[in-house]
mmCIF file of C-alpha atoms and ligand atoms in Angstrom:
data_model
loop_
_atom_site.group_PDB
_atom_site.id
_atom_site.type_symbol
_atom_site.label_atom_id
_atom_site.label_comp_id
_atom_site.label_asym_id
_atom_site.label_seq_id
_atom_site.Cartn_x
_atom_site.Cartn_y
_atom_site.Cartn_z
ATOM 1 C CA MET A 1 -2.815 29.914 -3.037
ATOM 2 C CA ILE A 2 0.703 30.937 -3.996
ATOM 3 C CA TYR A 3 1.237 28.086 -6.458
ATOM 4 C CA PRO A 4 -1.486 27.122 -8.921
ATOM 5 C CA PRO A 5 -2.456 23.443 -8.645
ATOM 6 C CA ARG A 6 -0.614 21.108 -11.011
ATOM 7 C CA CYS A 7 -1.284 17.621 -12.301
ATOM 8 C CA LEU A 8 0.538 15.047 -10.158
ATOM 9 C CA VAL A 9 1.564 13.052 -13.283
ATOM 10 C CA CYS A 10 2.403 15.471 -16.059
ATOM 11 C CA GLY A 11 2.812 18.748 -14.140
ATOM 12 C CA GLY A 12 0.239 20.597 -16.310
ATOM 13 C CA LEU A 13 -2.032 23.167 -14.712
ATOM 14 C CA VAL A 14 -5.243 21.838 -13.299
ATOM 15 C CA GLU A 15 -8.350 23.717 -12.179
ATOM 16 C CA SER A 16 -8.619 22.233 -8.687
ATOM 17 C CA ASP A 17 -6.521 20.387 -6.139
ATOM 18 C CA PHE A 18 -8.132 17.198 -7.378
ATOM 19 C CA GLY A 19 -4.728 16.046 -8.446
ATOM 20 C CA LEU A 20 -4.805 14.922 -12.082
ATOM 21 C CA CYS A 21 -5.551 16.598 -15.468
ATOM 22 C CA GLY A 22 -8.239 15.048 -17.668
ATOM 23 C CA THR A 23 -5.690 13.202 -19.877
ATOM 24 C CA CYS A 24 -3.743 11.714 -16.932
ATOM 25 C CA TRP A 25 -7.033 10.902 -15.105
ATOM 26 C CA ARG A 26 -8.072 8.777 -18.192
ATOM 27 C CA ASP A 27 -4.522 7.213 -18.210
ATOM 28 C CA THR A 28 -4.720 6.230 -14.482
ATOM 29 C CA PRO A 29 -6.108 2.717 -14.062
ATOM 30 C CA PHE A 30 -8.348 3.233 -10.951
ATOM 31 C CA ILE A 31 -9.846 0.029 -9.793
ATOM 32 C CA ALA A 32 -13.666 0.090 -9.804
ATOM 33 C CA GLY A 33 -16.139 -2.713 -10.067
ATOM 34 C CA LEU A 34 -15.448 -6.344 -9.307
ATOM 35 C CA ALA A 35 -12.029 -6.970 -7.634
ATOM 36 C CA CYS A 36 -10.317 -9.807 -5.769
ATOM 37 C CA ASP A 37 -11.291 -9.575 -2.105
ATOM 38 C CA LEU A 38 -7.746 -10.480 -1.008
ATOM 39 C CA CYS A 39 -5.497 -8.420 -3.227
ATOM 40 C CA GLY A 40 -7.815 -5.935 -4.987
ATOM 41 C CA VAL A 41 -6.814 -6.847 -8.569
ATOM 42 C CA PRO A 42 -9.727 -6.124 -10.977
ATOM 43 C CA LEU A 43 -11.703 -9.162 -12.053
ATOM 44 C CA PRO A 44 -13.778 -9.589 -15.182
ATOM 45 C CA GLY A 45 -17.593 -9.728 -14.972
ATOM 46 C CA SER A 46 -19.720 -8.969 -11.955
ATOM 47 C CA SER A 47 -20.669 -10.845 -8.812
ATOM 48 C CA ASP A 48 -22.751 -10.389 -5.689
ATOM 49 C CA GLY A 49 -20.416 -12.549 -3.589
ATOM 50 C CA ILE A 50 -16.762 -12.465 -2.599
ATOM 51 C CA GLU A 51 -14.425 -13.393 -5.390
ATOM 52 C CA HIS A 52 -10.698 -14.263 -5.424
ATOM 53 C CA CYS A 53 -8.158 -14.058 -8.273
ATOM 54 C CA ASP A 54 -6.118 -17.026 -9.403
ATOM 55 C CA ASP A 55 -3.031 -15.752 -7.547
ATOM 56 C CA CYS A 56 -4.886 -15.582 -4.270
ATOM 57 C CA LEU A 57 -6.441 -19.024 -4.784
ATOM 58 C CA THR A 58 -3.030 -20.604 -5.045
ATOM 59 C CA THR A 59 -0.973 -18.498 -2.682
ATOM 60 C CA ALA A 60 -1.559 -18.478 1.095
ATOM 61 C CA ARG A 61 -2.812 -14.992 2.131
ATOM 62 C CA PRO A 62 -2.707 -14.738 5.965
ATOM 63 C CA TRP A 63 -4.785 -11.563 5.888
ATOM 64 C CA SER A 64 -8.618 -11.417 5.672
ATOM 65 C CA HIS A 65 -9.408 -8.795 2.976
ATOM 66 C CA GLY A 66 -7.395 -6.496 0.718
ATOM 67 C CA ARG A 67 -8.016 -3.528 -1.562
ATOM 68 C CA ALA A 68 -5.895 -1.596 -4.103
ATOM 69 C CA ALA A 69 -6.603 1.883 -5.478
ATOM 70 C CA LEU A 70 -4.834 1.516 -8.812
ATOM 71 C CA VAL A 71 -3.426 -1.085 -11.178
ATOM 72 C CA TYR A 72 0.368 -0.712 -11.405
ATOM 73 C CA ARG A 73 0.616 0.371 -15.054
ATOM 74 C CA ASP A 74 0.537 3.599 -17.130
ATOM 75 C CA ALA A 75 0.007 6.578 -14.828
ATOM 76 C CA GLY A 76 -0.522 4.225 -11.872
ATOM 77 C CA ARG A 77 3.022 3.038 -12.243
ATOM 78 C CA LYS A 78 4.382 6.529 -12.809
ATOM 79 C CA LEU A 79 2.775 7.742 -9.580
ATOM 80 C CA VAL A 80 4.187 4.876 -7.487
ATOM 81 C CA LEU A 81 7.678 5.343 -8.906
ATOM 82 C CA ALA A 82 7.592 9.160 -8.454
ATOM 83 C CA LEU A 83 6.502 8.628 -4.876
ATOM 84 C CA LYS A 84 9.051 5.941 -4.150
ATOM 85 C CA HIS A 85 12.156 7.326 -5.871
ATOM 86 C CA GLY A 86 11.326 10.906 -6.766
ATOM 87 C CA ASP A 87 10.742 12.476 -3.372
ATOM 88 C CA ARG A 88 7.291 13.472 -4.581
ATOM 89 C CA GLN A 89 5.532 13.850 -1.241
ATOM 90 C CA ASP A 90 2.934 16.083 -2.868
ATOM 91 C CA ILE A 91 1.367 12.860 -4.289
ATOM 92 C CA VAL A 92 0.635 11.558 -0.778
ATOM 93 C CA PRO A 93 -2.704 13.323 0.031
ATOM 94 C CA SER A 94 -4.381 12.333 -3.253
ATOM 95 C CA ALA A 95 -2.969 8.802 -3.204
ATOM 96 C CA ALA A 96 -4.179 8.344 0.425
ATOM 97 C CA LEU A 97 -7.656 9.609 -0.568
ATOM 98 C CA TRP A 98 -7.877 7.041 -3.373
ATOM 99 C CA MET A 99 -6.711 4.347 -0.977
ATOM 100 C CA VAL A 100 -9.277 5.353 1.659
ATOM 101 C CA ARG A 101 -12.003 5.112 -0.982
ATOM 102 C CA ALA A 102 -10.821 1.674 -2.170
ATOM 103 C CA ALA A 103 -10.540 0.457 1.453
ATOM 104 C CA GLN A 104 -13.850 1.860 2.594
ATOM 105 C CA PRO A 105 -15.698 -1.553 2.695
ATOM 106 C CA ILE A 106 -12.990 -3.066 4.919
ATOM 107 C CA LEU A 107 -12.421 -0.155 7.351
ATOM 108 C CA LYS A 108 -13.920 -0.501 10.818
ATOM 109 C CA PRO A 109 -14.018 2.136 13.561
ATOM 110 C CA ASP A 110 -11.369 0.330 15.630
ATOM 111 C CA THR A 111 -8.988 -0.315 12.662
ATOM 112 C CA LEU A 112 -5.341 0.468 13.410
ATOM 113 C CA ILE A 113 -3.337 1.548 10.394
ATOM 114 C CA VAL A 114 0.130 -0.031 10.308
ATOM 115 C CA PRO A 115 2.496 0.957 7.430
ATOM 116 C CA ILE A 116 5.036 -1.505 6.073
ATOM 117 C CA PRO A 117 8.451 -0.292 7.253
ATOM 118 C CA LEU A 118 11.507 0.462 5.106
ATOM 119 C CA HIS A 119 14.817 -0.869 6.271
ATOM 120 C CA PHE A 120 16.852 1.695 8.248
ATOM 121 C CA TYR A 121 19.513 1.949 5.575
ATOM 122 C CA ARG A 122 16.992 2.453 2.840
ATOM 123 C CA LEU A 123 15.275 4.998 4.950
ATOM 124 C CA LEU A 124 18.552 6.961 5.068
ATOM 125 C CA GLN A 125 18.893 6.681 1.278
ATOM 126 C CA ARG A 126 15.328 7.814 0.629
ATOM 127 C CA ARG A 127 14.848 10.011 3.623
ATOM 128 C CA PHE A 128 11.178 8.990 4.075
ATOM 129 C CA ASN A 129 9.049 5.950 4.126
ATOM 130 C CA GLN A 130 6.307 6.408 1.478
ATOM 131 C CA SER A 131 4.110 3.725 3.169
ATOM 132 C CA ALA A 132 4.300 5.565 6.500
ATOM 133 C CA LEU A 133 3.331 8.865 4.768
ATOM 134 C CA LEU A 134 0.404 7.098 3.051
ATOM 135 C CA GLY A 135 -0.701 5.495 6.337
ATOM 136 C CA LEU A 136 -0.492 8.750 8.291
ATOM 137 C CA ALA A 137 -2.436 10.546 5.556
ATOM 138 C CA MET A 138 -5.111 7.921 5.532
ATOM 139 C CA ALA A 139 -5.364 8.169 9.285
ATOM 140 C CA ARG A 140 -5.895 11.915 9.070
ATOM 141 C CA GLN A 141 -8.575 11.489 6.442
ATOM 142 C CA THR A 142 -10.490 8.823 8.340
ATOM 143 C CA SER A 143 -9.810 9.699 12.025
ATOM 144 C CA LEU A 144 -8.460 6.181 12.465
ATOM 145 C CA SER A 145 -5.226 5.650 14.452
ATOM 146 C CA CYS A 146 -1.938 4.987 12.802
ATOM 147 C CA CYS A 147 1.087 3.377 14.395
ATOM 148 C CA PRO A 148 3.943 4.028 11.945
ATOM 149 C CA ASP A 149 6.591 2.158 13.957
ATOM 150 C CA ALA A 150 4.545 -0.927 14.932
ATOM 151 C CA LEU A 151 6.650 -3.063 12.555
ATOM 152 C CA ILE A 152 10.425 -3.137 12.178
ATOM 153 C CA ARG A 153 12.806 -4.714 9.706
ATOM 154 C CA THR A 154 14.981 -7.272 11.456
ATOM 155 C CA THR A 155 17.308 -8.179 8.604
ATOM 156 C CA TYR A 156 18.561 -6.203 5.658
ATOM 157 C CA THR A 157 16.496 -7.201 2.607
ATOM 158 C CA PRO A 158 18.283 -6.785 -0.730
ATOM 159 C CA SER A 159 16.213 -5.284 -3.473
ATOM 160 C CA LEU A 160 13.528 -7.733 -4.621
ATOM 161 C CA ASP A 161 13.516 -6.476 -8.215
ATOM 162 C CA GLY A 162 14.030 -9.359 -10.546
ATOM 163 C CA LYS A 163 13.545 -11.996 -7.913
ATOM 164 C CA SER A 164 11.246 -14.903 -8.458
ATOM 165 C CA ARG A 165 8.093 -15.232 -6.434
ATOM 166 C CA GLU A 166 9.597 -18.137 -4.371
ATOM 167 C CA GLU A 167 12.746 -16.061 -3.666
ATOM 168 C CA ARG A 168 10.640 -13.103 -2.553
ATOM 169 C CA PHE A 169 8.688 -15.216 -0.046
ATOM 170 C CA ALA A 170 11.825 -16.864 1.298
ATOM 171 C CA THR A 171 13.710 -13.581 1.594
ATOM 172 C CA LEU A 172 10.935 -11.884 3.486
ATOM 173 C CA ALA A 173 9.767 -14.736 5.803
ATOM 174 C CA ASP A 174 11.874 -13.532 8.687
ATOM 175 C CA ALA A 175 12.534 -9.971 7.640
ATOM 176 C CA LEU A 176 9.825 -8.246 9.751
ATOM 177 C CA SER A 177 8.842 -8.231 13.375
ATOM 178 C CA VAL A 178 6.603 -6.314 15.735
ATOM 179 C CA HIS A 179 8.344 -3.520 17.657
ATOM 180 C CA PRO A 180 8.629 -4.840 21.238
ATOM 181 C CA LYS A 181 7.176 -1.639 22.616
ATOM 182 C CA ARG A 182 4.186 -1.710 20.191
ATOM 183 C CA ALA A 183 3.094 -5.354 20.604
ATOM 184 C CA GLN A 184 0.536 -4.291 23.237
ATOM 185 C CA GLN A 185 -1.134 -1.855 20.802
ATOM 186 C CA LEU A 186 -1.676 -4.627 18.260
ATOM 187 C CA ALA A 187 -3.212 -7.118 20.694
ATOM 188 C CA GLY A 188 -6.916 -7.572 19.977
ATOM 189 C CA ARG A 189 -6.925 -4.937 17.231
ATOM 190 C CA ARG A 190 -8.067 -4.993 13.591
ATOM 191 C CA VAL A 191 -4.915 -4.053 11.729
ATOM 192 C CA LEU A 192 -4.880 -2.454 8.259
ATOM 193 C CA LEU A 193 -1.406 -2.926 6.657
ATOM 194 C CA VAL A 194 -0.580 -0.148 4.209
ATOM 195 C CA ASP A 195 2.010 -0.337 1.439
ATOM 196 C CA ASP A 196 2.623 1.499 -1.855
ATOM 197 C CA VAL A 197 2.621 -1.477 -4.141
ATOM 198 C CA MET A 198 1.792 -5.147 -3.948
ATOM 199 C CA THR A 199 3.676 -7.477 -6.268
ATOM 200 C CA SER A 200 3.826 -11.098 -5.004
ATOM 201 C CA GLY A 201 2.308 -10.165 -1.648
ATOM 202 C CA ALA A 202 5.297 -11.645 0.201
ATOM 203 C CA THR A 203 5.942 -8.540 2.349
ATOM 204 C CA LEU A 204 2.295 -8.242 3.253
ATOM 205 C CA ALA A 205 2.165 -11.942 4.129
ATOM 206 C CA ALA A 206 5.184 -11.691 6.404
ATOM 207 C CA ALA A 207 3.785 -8.549 8.037
ATOM 208 C CA SER A 208 0.364 -10.142 8.537
ATOM 209 C CA GLU A 209 1.881 -13.170 10.212
ATOM 210 C CA VAL A 210 3.829 -11.128 12.786
ATOM 211 C CA CYS A 211 0.729 -8.964 13.527
ATOM 212 C CA LEU A 212 -1.419 -12.087 14.084
ATOM 213 C CA ALA A 213 1.366 -13.641 16.224
ATOM 214 C CA ALA A 214 1.285 -10.429 18.345
ATOM 215 C CA GLY A 215 -2.442 -10.991 18.928
ATOM 216 C CA ALA A 216 -4.108 -8.845 16.232
ATOM 217 C CA ARG A 217 -7.720 -9.942 15.845
ATOM 218 C CA GLU A 218 -7.767 -9.509 12.094
ATOM 219 C CA VAL A 219 -5.367 -8.201 9.440
ATOM 220 C CA CYS A 220 -6.474 -6.467 6.242
ATOM 221 C CA VAL A 221 -4.270 -4.787 3.615
ATOM 222 C CA THR A 222 -4.522 -1.769 1.367
ATOM 223 C CA VAL A 223 -2.012 -0.742 -1.318
ATOM 224 C CA LEU A 224 -1.850 2.221 -3.643
ATOM 225 C CA ALA A 225 -1.158 -0.031 -6.652
ATOM 226 C CA ARG A 226 -1.433 -3.737 -7.402
ATOM 227 C CA VAL A 227 0.800 -5.327 -10.031
ATOM 228 C CA ALA A 228 -1.601 -7.270 -12.310
ATOM 229 C CA LYS A 229 -0.081 -10.211 -14.235
ATOM 230 C CA ASP A 230 -1.294 -9.289 -17.702
ATOM 231 C CA ALA A 231 -0.740 -5.564 -17.203
HETATM 232 ZN ZN1 LIG B 1 -1.613 15.410 -16.346
HETATM 233 ZN ZN1 LIG B 2 -6.127 -11.633 -5.475
#
């Protein structure tokens, strides 16, 4: 080791490559216990059955199951923003590990990991697609296959920040399609869509629909962080 391991959030020295110091670990809202089976948001109480949050009861979710590693607040939010805008690729291995743990119940041996694509122009701005990095790292950790270019952006999507839920769904409805050369790989497969953050779920819904239209047997989703309403 040339560099001593540092905390992914505060940069303080840590004893192992585990990723977070004790303080930041406590400040990171890992999702454990009862969670919505479609979006992964934590739910109060406990249950032996499958439960859905109010959002997923009122919004069509074309995918079958979903999991999230973190709630998008505190250090969970800091990690997503650092990964998205800060060129912090060192976050990827730990984030992917947390996502694999969260997704464990919905992973199957024939699952194909499909990251949500960035638009080409935004890829130029940011130089890398954080969802593709997360998907590839999850594939390495699980020995599942990953197809990072299975989906493509067909139209330029302006930033969704500040858009209402209806605007998000309308903007994204036709924004994604299956890469013509990859359609065959999706046919008959269980697809796991991977993204860094889920807000309204509009992007994941659009991606699920094109995968199902290409013949995917089932689509599940996993995100690093889920935006929770009262967070
Ligand atoms: Zn720290
Ligand atoms: Zn939900």
